[in-house]
Coordinates of C-alpha atoms and ligand atoms in Angstrom, one line a residue:
G887 CA 122.5 6.0 -126.2
G888 CA 124.3 2.8 -126.7
I889 CA 123.4 2.9 -130.7
G890 CA 122.5 6.3 -130.9
C891 CA 126.3 7.0 -130.6
E892 CA 127.3 4.5 -133.0
L893 CA 124.7 5.7 -135.2
L894 CA 125.9 9.4 -135.5
K895 CA 129.3 8.9 -135.4
T896 CA 128.5 6.2 -138.7
L897 CA 126.5 9.0 -140.2
V898 CA 128.6 12.0 -140.2
L899 CA 131.7 9.4 -141.5
S900 CA 129.2 8.8 -144.2
G901 CA 128.1 12.3 -145.3
F902 CA 125.4 12.7 -143.9
S903 CA 124.6 16.6 -143.4
N904 CA 121.6 17.3 -141.7
I905 CA 120.7 15.5 -138.6
T906 CA 118.3 16.4 -135.8
V907 CA 119.4 14.4 -132.6
I908 CA 116.4 13.7 -129.7
D909 CA 117.6 12.0 -126.0
M910 CA 116.2 13.0 -122.7
D911 CA 119.1 11.4 -121.0
T912 CA 122.1 12.6 -118.8
I913 CA 125.4 11.0 -119.8
E914 CA 126.6 8.6 -116.5
V915 CA 130.0 7.4 -115.5
S916 CA 127.9 3.9 -116.4
N917 CA 127.8 5.3 -120.1
L918 CA 131.3 5.6 -121.0
N919 CA 132.2 1.8 -121.7
R920 CA 130.5 1.8 -124.7
Q921 CA 129.2 5.2 -125.8
F922 CA 132.5 6.5 -127.0
L923 CA 131.3 10.2 -127.8
F924 CA 132.0 10.6 -124.1
R925 CA 133.9 10.8 -121.8
R926 CA 134.5 11.0 -118.4
R927 CA 134.1 14.9 -117.9
H928 CA 130.5 14.9 -119.9
V929 CA 129.0 12.8 -116.5
G930 CA 125.9 14.8 -115.7
Q931 CA 125.9 16.8 -119.3
S932 CA 122.9 16.1 -122.2
K933 CA 123.5 13.1 -124.0
A934 CA 122.4 14.7 -127.8
K935 CA 124.8 17.7 -127.4
V936 CA 127.3 15.9 -126.0
A937 CA 126.9 13.8 -128.8
R938 CA 126.4 16.7 -131.9
E939 CA 130.0 18.0 -130.6
A940 CA 131.7 15.0 -130.6
S941 CA 130.3 14.6 -134.2
L942 CA 130.8 17.9 -134.8
R943 CA 134.2 17.6 -134.3
I944 CA 134.8 14.3 -136.9
N945 CA 132.8 16.7 -139.7
P946 CA 133.0 20.1 -138.8
K947 CA 130.6 20.9 -142.2
A948 CA 127.5 18.7 -141.0
K949 CA 124.0 20.9 -139.4
I950 CA 123.3 19.0 -136.5
V951 CA 120.0 20.1 -134.8
A952 CA 120.3 18.6 -130.5
H953 CA 117.5 18.3 -128.7
H954 CA 117.9 17.9 -125.4
A955 CA 114.2 16.3 -124.8
N956 CA 111.5 13.8 -124.8
I957 CA 110.3 12.8 -127.7
K958 CA 106.6 12.2 -126.8
E959 CA 106.7 16.2 -125.9
D960 CA 104.3 18.3 -128.0
Q961 CA 106.5 20.1 -129.9
F962 CA 108.0 17.1 -131.9
D963 CA 104.4 16.6 -133.7
V964 CA 103.3 15.3 -136.8
D965 CA 104.9 18.6 -138.7
F966 CA 107.9 18.0 -137.1
F967 CA 108.0 14.6 -138.3
K968 CA 107.7 15.5 -141.6
S969 CA 110.7 18.0 -141.9
F970 CA 112.6 14.4 -142.3
D971 CA 113.4 12.4 -145.5
C972 CA 113.7 9.3 -142.3
V973 CA 113.6 9.0 -139.0
L974 CA 116.1 6.3 -136.9
N975 CA 115.4 4.9 -133.9
G976 CA 117.4 3.7 -131.1
L977 CA 115.3 4.0 -128.4
D978 CA 115.7 1.2 -125.3
N979 CA 111.6 1.6 -124.5
L980 CA 108.3 -0.4 -126.1
E981 CA 106.2 2.9 -125.0
A982 CA 108.4 5.1 -126.9
R983 CA 108.6 2.8 -130.0
R984 CA 104.7 2.8 -130.2
H985 CA 104.6 6.0 -130.6
V986 CA 107.9 6.8 -132.4
N987 CA 105.8 4.2 -135.3
R988 CA 102.2 6.6 -135.0
M989 CA 104.0 10.2 -135.6
A990 CA 106.1 8.3 -138.6
L991 CA 102.9 6.7 -140.4
A992 CA 100.7 9.5 -139.5
A993 CA 104.1 11.6 -141.3
S994 CA 104.2 8.7 -144.1
V995 CA 107.5 9.1 -143.1
P996 CA 110.1 5.9 -143.4
L997 CA 111.5 4.6 -140.4
V998 CA 114.6 2.6 -139.2
E999 CA 113.6 1.0 -136.2
S1000 CA 116.8 -1.3 -134.1
G1001 CA 117.8 -3.2 -131.0
T1002 CA 120.3 -5.5 -129.8
A1003 CA 120.1 -7.8 -127.2
G1004 CA 124.2 -8.8 -125.8
Y1005 CA 125.1 -10.3 -129.3
R1006 CA 122.4 -9.7 -131.1
G1007 CA 120.5 -7.8 -133.2
Q1008 CA 117.9 -6.4 -135.7
V1009 CA 117.5 -3.6 -137.9
T1010 CA 113.9 -3.0 -139.7
V1011 CA 112.4 -0.5 -142.2
H1012 CA 108.8 0.4 -141.8
I1013 CA 107.4 2.1 -144.0
K1014 CA 103.7 3.4 -144.3
G1015 CA 101.4 1.8 -147.3
E1016 CA 104.7 -0.9 -148.3
T1017 CA 106.0 -2.7 -145.0
E1018 CA 104.4 -3.8 -141.9
C1019 CA 104.5 -1.1 -138.8
F1020 CA 106.6 -1.6 -135.8
E1021 CA 103.2 -3.1 -134.0
C1022 CA 102.3 -4.8 -137.0
Q1023 CA 103.3 -8.0 -134.9
P1024 CA 103.1 -8.5 -131.6
K1025 CA 106.2 -7.9 -129.3
P1026 CA 107.2 -9.6 -126.1
I1027 CA 108.4 -7.1 -123.4
P1028 CA 112.0 -7.8 -121.5
K1029 CA 112.1 -7.8 -117.7
K1030 CA 114.7 -5.3 -117.0
Y1031 CA 116.2 -4.0 -114.0
P1032 CA 117.4 -0.5 -113.4
V1033 CA 121.0 -0.9 -111.8
C1034 CA 120.5 1.6 -108.5
T1035 CA 117.3 -1.2 -108.0
I1036 CA 120.9 -4.2 -108.1
R1037 CA 122.7 -2.1 -105.8
N1038 CA 120.4 -0.5 -103.0
T1039 CA 117.0 -1.7 -103.2
P1040 CA 116.1 -5.5 -104.7
D1041 CA 113.3 -6.6 -104.1
K1042 CA 113.2 -9.8 -106.4
P1043 CA 115.6 -13.2 -106.1
I1044 CA 116.5 -11.9 -109.5
H1045 CA 118.0 -8.5 -108.6
C1046 CA 120.0 -10.2 -105.6
I1047 CA 121.8 -13.0 -108.6
V1048 CA 122.8 -10.5 -110.8
W1049 CA 124.1 -8.5 -107.8
A1050 CA 126.1 -11.5 -107.0
K1051 CA 126.9 -12.3 -110.2
D1052 CA 127.9 -9.6 -111.9
L1053 CA 129.3 -7.4 -109.2
L1054 CA 130.8 -9.5 -105.6
F1055 CA 132.1 -12.3 -108.0
P1056 CA 133.9 -10.4 -110.2
R1057 CA 135.1 -8.5 -107.2
L1058 CA 136.4 -11.2 -105.4
F1059 CA 137.4 -13.6 -108.1
G1060 CA 137.7 -11.4 -111.5
G1061 CA 139.1 -8.7 -113.0
E1062 CA 137.0 -5.4 -113.0
A1063 CA 133.6 -5.7 -111.9
V1064 CA 131.1 -4.8 -114.7
G1065 CA 131.0 -1.4 -115.4
A1066 CA 133.7 -0.7 -113.1
E1067 CA 136.5 -0.2 -115.7
A1068 CA 134.8 3.0 -117.2
E1069 CA 134.8 4.1 -113.0
R1070 CA 138.5 3.4 -112.5
E1071 CA 139.9 4.9 -115.8
D1072 CA 140.2 8.0 -114.6
E1073 CA 139.9 7.9 -110.8
G1074 CA 143.6 8.9 -110.3
K1075 CA 143.0 12.1 -112.2
N1076 CA 140.2 13.2 -110.7
G1077 CA 141.5 13.2 -107.2
G1078 CA 138.0 11.3 -106.0
E1079 CA 135.0 13.7 -107.0
D1080 CA 132.8 12.5 -107.4
E1081 CA 132.9 10.7 -104.5
G1082 CA 130.6 7.9 -103.2
K1083 CA 128.7 8.7 -106.9
D1084 CA 127.6 5.2 -108.4
R1085 CA 130.3 3.8 -107.4
S1086 CA 129.9 0.4 -108.9
D1087 CA 132.3 -1.9 -106.9
I1088 CA 131.8 -3.5 -103.9
E1089 CA 134.0 -2.3 -100.8
V1090 CA 136.0 -5.4 -99.1
S1091 CA 139.3 -5.6 -97.8
E1092 CA 142.2 -7.7 -99.9
R1093 CA 142.9 -11.0 -98.1
A1094 CA 145.6 -10.4 -95.1
E1095 CA 149.0 -12.5 -96.2
G1096 CA 148.6 -16.0 -95.1
Q1097 CA 145.1 -15.7 -93.8
P1098 CA 142.9 -18.9 -94.3
A1099 CA 140.5 -18.3 -97.1
V1100 CA 137.6 -19.5 -94.8
E1101 CA 138.4 -16.7 -92.3
Y1102 CA 139.2 -14.2 -95.1
G1103 CA 135.6 -15.0 -96.4
C1104 CA 133.9 -14.2 -92.9
V1105 CA 135.5 -11.0 -93.2
V1106 CA 133.8 -9.9 -96.4
L1107 CA 130.1 -11.8 -94.9
R1108 CA 130.9 -8.8 -92.1
E1109 CA 131.6 -6.6 -94.2
V1110 CA 129.5 -6.8 -97.5
Y1111 CA 126.4 -8.5 -95.5
G1112 CA 126.8 -6.5 -92.5
D1113 CA 128.9 -3.2 -91.8
A1114 CA 127.2 -2.2 -96.5
I1115 CA 124.2 -3.0 -95.5
A1116 CA 123.7 -1.7 -91.9
R1117 CA 125.7 1.5 -93.5
L1118 CA 122.7 1.5 -96.6
A1119 CA 119.9 0.6 -93.8
A1120 CA 120.9 3.9 -91.7
V1121 CA 119.9 5.9 -95.4
E1122 CA 116.8 6.3 -94.1
D1123 CA 115.6 8.9 -97.5
M1124 CA 115.9 5.4 -99.1
W1125 CA 113.1 3.2 -96.9
K1126 CA 110.0 5.6 -97.3
D1127 CA 108.1 3.0 -98.7
R1128 CA 109.9 -0.1 -98.3
E1129 CA 110.7 -1.7 -95.6
P1130 CA 115.1 -1.4 -94.6
P1131 CA 117.4 -4.1 -95.4
T1132 CA 118.8 -6.5 -92.0
P1133 CA 122.6 -7.2 -91.5
L1134 CA 123.6 -10.1 -91.4
S1135 CA 123.7 -11.4 -87.9
S1136 CA 127.2 -13.1 -86.4
D1137 CA 125.5 -16.2 -85.3
V1138 CA 125.2 -17.0 -89.1
I1139 CA 128.3 -16.7 -90.0
A1140 CA 128.9 -18.7 -86.9
A1141 CA 127.0 -21.2 -87.8
G1142 CA 128.3 -21.5 -91.6
R1143 CA 132.0 -21.9 -90.8
A1144 CA 130.9 -24.2 -87.8
I1145 CA 129.4 -26.4 -91.1
V1146 CA 132.3 -25.9 -93.1
Q1147 CA 134.9 -26.7 -90.3
G1148 CA 132.7 -30.3 -89.0
R1149 CA 132.2 -30.8 -93.1
A1150 CA 133.3 -35.2 -93.7
R1151 CA 136.6 -35.2 -95.7
G1152 CA 137.0 -37.3 -98.2
G1153 CA 139.8 -39.2 -98.8
D1154 CA 142.4 -37.6 -101.7
D1155 CA 143.2 -34.4 -101.3
K1156 CA 141.2 -33.8 -104.6
V1157 CA 140.2 -30.1 -104.9
P1158 CA 136.5 -30.6 -104.7
T1159 CA 134.4 -29.3 -107.5
S1160 CA 131.8 -28.4 -105.6
A1161 CA 131.1 -26.9 -102.4
S1162 CA 127.3 -27.7 -101.6
L1163 CA 128.4 -31.1 -103.0
A1164 CA 131.6 -31.3 -100.0
L1165 CA 128.7 -30.4 -97.8
G1166 CA 126.5 -33.1 -98.6
L1167 CA 123.7 -30.6 -99.9
S1168 CA 123.1 -32.4 -103.3
D1169 CA 119.2 -31.5 -103.5
S1170 CA 120.1 -28.8 -106.1
H1171 CA 115.8 -27.9 -105.9
A1172 CA 116.5 -27.5 -102.7
T1173 CA 116.9 -24.4 -101.3
W1174 CA 119.6 -23.7 -97.9
S1175 CA 118.9 -22.2 -94.4
A1176 CA 120.6 -18.9 -94.0
E1177 CA 123.4 -20.8 -92.2
Q1178 CA 123.6 -22.8 -95.2
S1179 CA 124.6 -20.1 -97.5
A1180 CA 126.9 -19.0 -95.2
A1181 CA 128.5 -22.5 -95.5
V1182 CA 128.2 -22.8 -99.2
F1183 CA 129.9 -19.7 -99.4
L1184 CA 132.8 -19.4 -96.9
M1185 CA 133.0 -23.5 -98.4
A1186 CA 133.0 -21.6 -102.5
V1187 CA 135.5 -18.6 -101.2
E1188 CA 138.0 -21.4 -99.9
I1189 CA 137.9 -23.6 -103.0
L1190 CA 138.7 -20.8 -105.3
L1191 CA 141.0 -18.8 -103.6
D1192 CA 143.2 -22.0 -102.5
G1193 CA 142.7 -24.3 -105.7
H1194 CA 142.5 -22.7 -108.7
A1195 CA 144.3 -19.6 -107.1
D1196 CA 146.2 -19.8 -110.6
R1197 CA 142.6 -18.4 -112.0
V1198 CA 141.8 -15.6 -109.3
G1199 CA 141.5 -12.2 -110.9
K1200 CA 140.7 -13.7 -113.5
L1201 CA 137.2 -16.6 -113.3
G1202 CA 134.3 -15.0 -114.8
F1203 CA 130.5 -16.1 -114.2
D1204 CA 130.1 -19.6 -116.3
K1205 CA 126.6 -21.7 -115.3
E1206 CA 128.6 -25.2 -116.3
F1207 CA 131.1 -23.6 -114.2
P1208 CA 129.7 -25.3 -110.6
L1209 CA 131.9 -23.4 -108.0
S1210 CA 130.3 -20.4 -109.8
V1211 CA 126.9 -21.1 -109.6
D1212 CA 127.1 -22.5 -105.7
F1213 CA 128.9 -19.3 -104.8
V1214 CA 126.1 -17.1 -106.6
T1215 CA 123.1 -19.7 -105.2
A1216 CA 125.0 -18.5 -101.9
A1217 CA 125.7 -14.8 -102.8
S1218 CA 122.1 -13.8 -103.6
N1219 CA 119.8 -15.7 -101.1
L1220 CA 122.2 -14.5 -98.1
R1221 CA 121.7 -11.3 -100.3
S1222 CA 117.8 -12.4 -100.3
H1223 CA 117.8 -12.7 -96.7
C1224 CA 119.1 -9.0 -95.3
Y1225 CA 116.0 -7.9 -97.3
G1226 CA 113.4 -10.6 -96.4
I1227 CA 113.4 -11.6 -100.1
E1228 CA 112.6 -15.5 -100.6
P1229 CA 115.8 -17.9 -101.5
K1230 CA 116.7 -19.3 -104.8
S1231 CA 117.7 -23.1 -105.0
S1232 CA 121.0 -24.0 -107.2
F1233 CA 118.7 -24.7 -109.9
D1234 CA 116.9 -21.6 -110.9
V1235 CA 120.1 -20.1 -109.5
K1236 CA 121.7 -21.2 -112.6
G1237 CA 118.7 -21.5 -115.0
M1238 CA 118.3 -16.9 -114.1
A1239 CA 121.9 -16.2 -113.9
G1240 CA 123.0 -17.8 -117.4
N1241 CA 120.1 -15.7 -119.0
I1242 CA 121.0 -11.8 -117.6
I1243 CA 121.9 -10.3 -121.4
H1244 CA 125.3 -7.3 -121.2
A1245 CA 125.2 -5.3 -124.0
I1246 CA 127.8 -5.3 -126.1
A1247 CA 129.5 -2.5 -128.1
T1248 CA 130.0 -4.3 -130.8
T1249 CA 126.4 -5.5 -131.6
N1250 CA 125.8 -1.9 -131.7
A1251 CA 128.6 -0.7 -134.2
I1252 CA 126.7 -3.8 -136.3
I1253 CA 123.0 -2.9 -136.0
S1254 CA 124.4 1.0 -136.1
G1255 CA 125.7 0.2 -139.9
L1256 CA 122.8 -1.3 -140.9
I1257 CA 120.5 1.3 -140.1
V1258 CA 123.0 3.4 -142.0
L1259 CA 122.6 1.7 -145.3
E1260 CA 119.1 1.3 -145.2
A1261 CA 118.9 5.3 -144.7
Q1262 CA 121.0 5.7 -147.7
K1263 CA 118.9 3.6 -150.1
L1264 CA 115.6 5.5 -148.8
L1265 CA 116.7 8.7 -149.6
L1266 CA 117.7 6.5 -152.5
R1267 CA 114.5 6.0 -153.1
G1268 CA 113.6 9.2 -153.5
L1269 CA 116.0 10.6 -156.2
R1270 CA 115.5 7.8 -158.5
Q1271 CA 112.0 7.0 -159.5
D1272 CA 113.7 5.5 -162.5
D1273 CA 115.3 2.6 -160.6
D1274 CA 114.3 -0.9 -160.8
G1275 CA 114.4 -0.7 -156.5
A1276 CA 116.1 -4.2 -156.6
T1277 CA 119.0 -2.7 -155.6
L1278 CA 117.3 -0.2 -153.0
T1279 CA 114.7 -3.0 -151.8
P1280 CA 114.6 -2.1 -148.0
W1281 CA 115.5 -4.9 -145.7
T1282 CA 115.3 -6.3 -142.2
T1283 CA 118.5 -7.9 -141.1
F1284 CA 119.2 -9.8 -137.9
V1285 CA 122.3 -10.2 -136.1
Q1286 CA 122.9 -13.6 -135.2
H1287 CA 124.0 -14.4 -132.0
N1288 CA 125.4 -18.3 -133.4
P1289 CA 126.3 -17.8 -137.2
T1290 CA 124.7 -20.2 -139.6
G1291 CA 127.1 -21.5 -142.5
G1292 CA 129.8 -18.4 -141.1
R1293 CA 126.9 -15.9 -141.6
L1294 CA 126.8 -13.5 -138.5
L1295 CA 124.3 -11.3 -140.4
Q1296 CA 120.5 -13.2 -142.2
R1297 CA 118.5 -10.9 -143.5
I1298 CA 114.8 -11.1 -144.5
K1299 CA 112.0 -9.6 -146.6
P1300 CA 109.9 -6.8 -145.2
L1301 CA 107.0 -8.5 -144.5
P1302 CA 103.7 -6.5 -145.6
P1303 CA 101.3 -4.3 -143.3
N1304 CA 99.2 -6.8 -141.4
P1305 CA 95.8 -5.6 -142.3
K1306 CA 94.4 -7.1 -138.9
C1307 CA 96.8 -4.4 -137.6
Y1308 CA 94.5 -1.1 -135.5
V1309 CA 98.0 1.2 -136.3
C1310 CA 97.9 1.5 -139.5
S1311 CA 95.6 -0.4 -141.1
K1312 CA 92.6 0.6 -138.9
A1313 CA 91.1 -2.3 -137.9
Q1314 CA 88.9 -2.5 -135.2
V1315 CA 90.0 -3.4 -131.8
V1316 CA 87.8 -6.3 -129.7
M1317 CA 87.7 -5.1 -125.9
E1318 CA 86.2 -7.8 -123.7
A1319 CA 85.3 -6.3 -119.9
N1320 CA 82.6 -6.2 -117.0
T1321 CA 81.2 -3.2 -117.7
G1322 CA 78.9 -2.8 -115.1
L1323 CA 82.3 -2.7 -113.0
M1324 CA 85.1 -1.1 -114.6
T1325 CA 85.4 3.3 -115.2
L1326 CA 85.9 5.3 -117.6
G1327 CA 89.2 5.7 -115.9
R1328 CA 90.8 2.5 -116.1
L1329 CA 89.1 2.2 -120.3
V1330 CA 91.6 5.2 -120.9
D1331 CA 94.8 4.5 -118.3
D1332 CA 95.0 0.4 -118.1
V1333 CA 93.1 0.3 -121.5
L1334 CA 93.5 3.1 -124.2
R1335 CA 96.7 4.7 -122.7
K1336 CA 98.4 1.5 -121.4
A1337 CA 97.6 -1.4 -123.6
L1338 CA 96.7 0.8 -126.2
A1339 CA 99.4 3.2 -126.2
F1340 CA 97.5 6.4 -127.1
A1341 CA 99.2 9.6 -125.7
E1342 CA 95.9 11.7 -125.3
P1343 CA 92.7 9.8 -125.9
T1344 CA 89.4 11.2 -126.2
V1345 CA 86.8 9.0 -126.4
T1346 CA 83.3 9.2 -127.9
V1347 CA 80.5 7.2 -128.2
G1348 CA 77.6 8.0 -131.0
S1349 CA 77.0 12.1 -130.1
T1350 CA 78.8 12.0 -126.5
M1351 CA 82.4 13.2 -126.0
H1352 CA 83.2 10.9 -122.3
Y1353 CA 86.4 11.8 -121.5
E1354 CA 89.3 14.1 -123.5
C1355 CA 92.3 15.4 -121.9
G1356 CA 94.9 18.2 -122.6
D1357 CA 96.8 21.2 -120.9
D1358 CA 93.7 22.9 -123.2
L1359 CA 90.5 21.9 -121.3
E1360 CA 88.9 24.5 -119.3
E1361 CA 88.5 24.0 -115.5
D1362 CA 84.8 23.1 -115.6
E1363 CA 85.3 20.4 -118.4
R1364 CA 88.5 19.1 -116.4
E1365 CA 86.3 18.9 -113.3
R1366 CA 83.2 17.3 -115.2
Y1367 CA 85.2 14.1 -117.5
D1368 CA 87.5 13.8 -113.8
A1369 CA 84.3 13.1 -112.3
L1370 CA 82.8 10.8 -115.3
R1371 CA 86.3 8.9 -114.6
K1372 CA 84.5 7.0 -111.3
R1373 CA 81.8 6.4 -113.2
S1374 CA 81.2 2.6 -114.1
L1375 CA 80.5 2.5 -118.4
G1376 CA 77.3 1.6 -118.3
D1377 CA 76.9 4.4 -116.0
L1378 CA 78.0 7.0 -118.4
P1379 CA 75.5 9.2 -118.9
G1380 CA 74.1 9.9 -123.1
D1381 CA 75.1 7.0 -124.4
P1382 CA 76.4 4.3 -121.9
I1383 CA 78.8 1.8 -122.8
G1384 CA 77.7 -1.8 -122.9
H1385 CA 77.8 -5.2 -124.7
G1386 CA 78.0 -4.4 -128.2
S1387 CA 78.6 -0.8 -127.6
L1388 CA 81.3 1.3 -130.6
V1389 CA 83.8 3.6 -128.9
Q1390 CA 85.5 6.0 -131.1
V1391 CA 89.0 6.8 -129.7
E1392 CA 90.9 9.2 -131.5
D1393 CA 94.0 10.3 -130.4
F1394 CA 95.0 14.2 -132.1
S1395 CA 98.6 14.2 -131.0
Q1396 CA 99.2 11.1 -133.2
E1397 CA 96.7 11.3 -135.9
M1398 CA 95.5 8.2 -135.2
S1399 CA 92.1 6.8 -134.0
V1400 CA 90.5 3.4 -133.5
E1401 CA 87.0 1.8 -133.3
L1402 CA 86.8 0.4 -130.1
L1403 CA 83.7 -2.8 -129.8
V1404 CA 83.1 -3.7 -126.5
C1405 CA 82.1 -6.9 -125.6
H1406 CA 80.6 -7.1 -121.9
R1407 CA 81.1 -10.4 -120.0
E1408 CA 80.8 -11.6 -116.3
P1409 CA 85.0 -12.7 -115.0
R1410 CA 85.0 -15.9 -115.4
E1411 CA 86.1 -18.2 -112.1
G1412 CA 88.9 -17.2 -110.2
E1413 CA 89.4 -13.6 -113.3
D1414 CA 90.1 -10.8 -111.8
P1415 CA 86.4 -9.4 -111.5
D1416 CA 87.8 -5.9 -113.4
F1417 CA 89.8 -7.9 -116.2
F1418 CA 90.0 -6.9 -119.6
E1419 CA 91.0 -8.6 -122.4
V1420 CA 91.8 -6.2 -125.6
K1421 CA 92.1 -7.9 -129.1
G1422 CA 94.1 -6.5 -131.4
E1423 CA 96.6 -5.0 -128.8
V1424 CA 100.7 -5.1 -128.7
K1425 CA 100.6 -8.0 -126.5
G1426 CA 103.1 -9.1 -123.2
Q1427 CA 101.9 -5.9 -121.5
D1428 CA 101.8 -7.8 -118.4
G1429 CA 105.2 -9.0 -118.6
G1430 CA 105.4 -12.3 -120.3
R1431 CA 108.5 -14.6 -121.8
G1432 CA 111.3 -12.5 -122.4
G1433 CA 112.4 -10.7 -126.1
E1434 CA 114.5 -13.7 -127.5
D1435 CA 113.2 -14.2 -130.5
E1436 CA 112.8 -10.4 -130.8
P1437 CA 115.8 -8.0 -129.9
E1438 CA 113.4 -5.3 -132.2
G1439 CA 111.4 -5.0 -129.2
E1440 CA 114.4 -5.0 -126.3
G1441 CA 117.1 -1.9 -126.7
D1442 CA 119.0 -3.2 -123.6
S1443 CA 121.9 -0.9 -124.9
D1444 CA 120.1 2.0 -124.3
S1445 CA 119.9 2.0 -120.8
D1446 CA 122.1 0.5 -118.0
D1447 CA 120.0 -1.6 -117.2
L1448 CA 120.7 -5.7 -117.3
C1449 CA 118.0 -7.5 -119.5
V1450 CA 116.8 -10.3 -118.3
V1451 CA 115.2 -12.9 -120.7
E1452 CA 114.0 -15.1 -119.0
E1453 CA 112.3 -18.8 -119.6
A1454 CA 111.4 -21.7 -117.8
V1455 CA 114.1 -23.1 -116.0
G1456 CA 116.1 -26.3 -117.6
E1457 CA 114.8 -25.1 -121.2
K1458 CA 116.9 -25.7 -123.7
R1459 CA 118.0 -21.9 -124.9
K1460 CA 117.8 -21.9 -128.3
G1461 CA 121.0 -20.9 -131.0
A1462 CA 120.0 -22.1 -133.8
G1463 CA 120.7 -19.4 -136.4
Q1464 CA 117.6 -19.7 -139.0
E1465 CA 115.6 -19.3 -136.5
E1466 CA 114.9 -15.5 -136.1
P1467 CA 113.1 -15.2 -140.0
A1468 CA 111.6 -18.2 -139.9
K1469 CA 110.1 -17.4 -137.0
R1470 CA 109.0 -14.6 -138.0
Q1471 CA 107.3 -15.7 -141.7
R1472 CA 105.6 -18.2 -139.3
A1473 CA 104.1 -15.0 -137.9
S1474 CA 103.1 -13.7 -141.4
Ligands
ZN1835 ZN1 101.0 -2.0 -138.1

């Protein structure tokens, strides 16, 4: 993806000549604005294969093997990993990062891990026994939203806010909508090929000559919230598992227009700074009715188009620009209204819209350069054993959003392995659960696979094997394990799992094993009766605070998903450059 393209280019330009590339994705139009090895004609093809061909044009002598495949497949086993001098990650999800971390540990191959989030980025080197592994420190998980959710099937307020801010606002007042640039580039040449596919832009009429802005606003409301939603609702396939949206009624639009036209005007002809204030909606914590949202929408359209005519076409969302906050609040709430989603106050929208992060190609390029520097040092370490090591020290490097003292990059020495890490230090994992209620199936699926990131766990207590999985199981074994999955832990035959049980969990694909100490307890008041708590796991599986501190866990660049850093609305955004290293040292 975003890092991968930059990385492969920089590797071949730096003289690396034996490279294997793995990527399961195919190229999409929306990748083209930052994944520079790809062109419009490659859309739909394997990223790994096209990237290989493009890199071979840069250095025809390089030996590059491309796999259009998932890194978690069996073909990429520990022996496969052992065949490399180092592994360079440009991944976009935590699950794959954890898997590669384990494979690299099992194969004793150094891993250079990377991630970017907007202007921030991070490169870390993981060397078994020498530096911490990827899972030695807890990783927060950012919230991400697929682009099709934003465009067609929102089910949360944030989806509608992203749509209003990144698609509708730029369409009406800015230059290009986000992601639309690449889309338009070749449109003329291709004569409408791929029509209707992956369309970034919102279809809306242009304002007619001399048309009053409020009337034009009504046209936009009818087209975007009426006609377009009605067309979408008619696509039956899309609504098999969810409620279709309801087009905005013309009554709401008419009521909004009436509010705008009936407003009390000030004595002077100054352009109002805020649409909501001009309409007397002064409580920023209040949520507006659909009619009020329609009114603010129309009012904001009028003020922006007529009062800021010189800036139209160049405007971008700015959370300090009240008109853009008003517009995005009204536009997102109207969309929420159509989709049956709760509305948000302008105060909330301001906070949520201000924290949306987009991939930045330059950050990917800087990070890729740093990855190659670390890779070069790793290879030289193998060749120059007599070196005093000083010049070949691996570094964890941060690309900072707000450079301190003129320094864009901040580096720290990698931390040593965490003795409490169950992945690289074989520390025991403690699980609290209600063993009378928790089934073996839940233990395997939710604790071992999800929370502890095992791929193919086997479960043994004492001399009893309670569970194993894999393609090579006999039919009767499979049936036996399926039956056991439904039993509670305390009810398992042979050696049941209860308070104080030591469960051996082994994963042959990851060459990893863990000892799980089970502590039975009854649920606390208000707690899910089938709760579990794992100590020693990577925190944040169920969400939690966004990934502001550790870009490592993110990797927005590789997907077209939008990464949203959520924080308490109104909380001061932290921007001090020294922050990341300081925080990590404290954590140690
Ligand atoms: Zn570790």
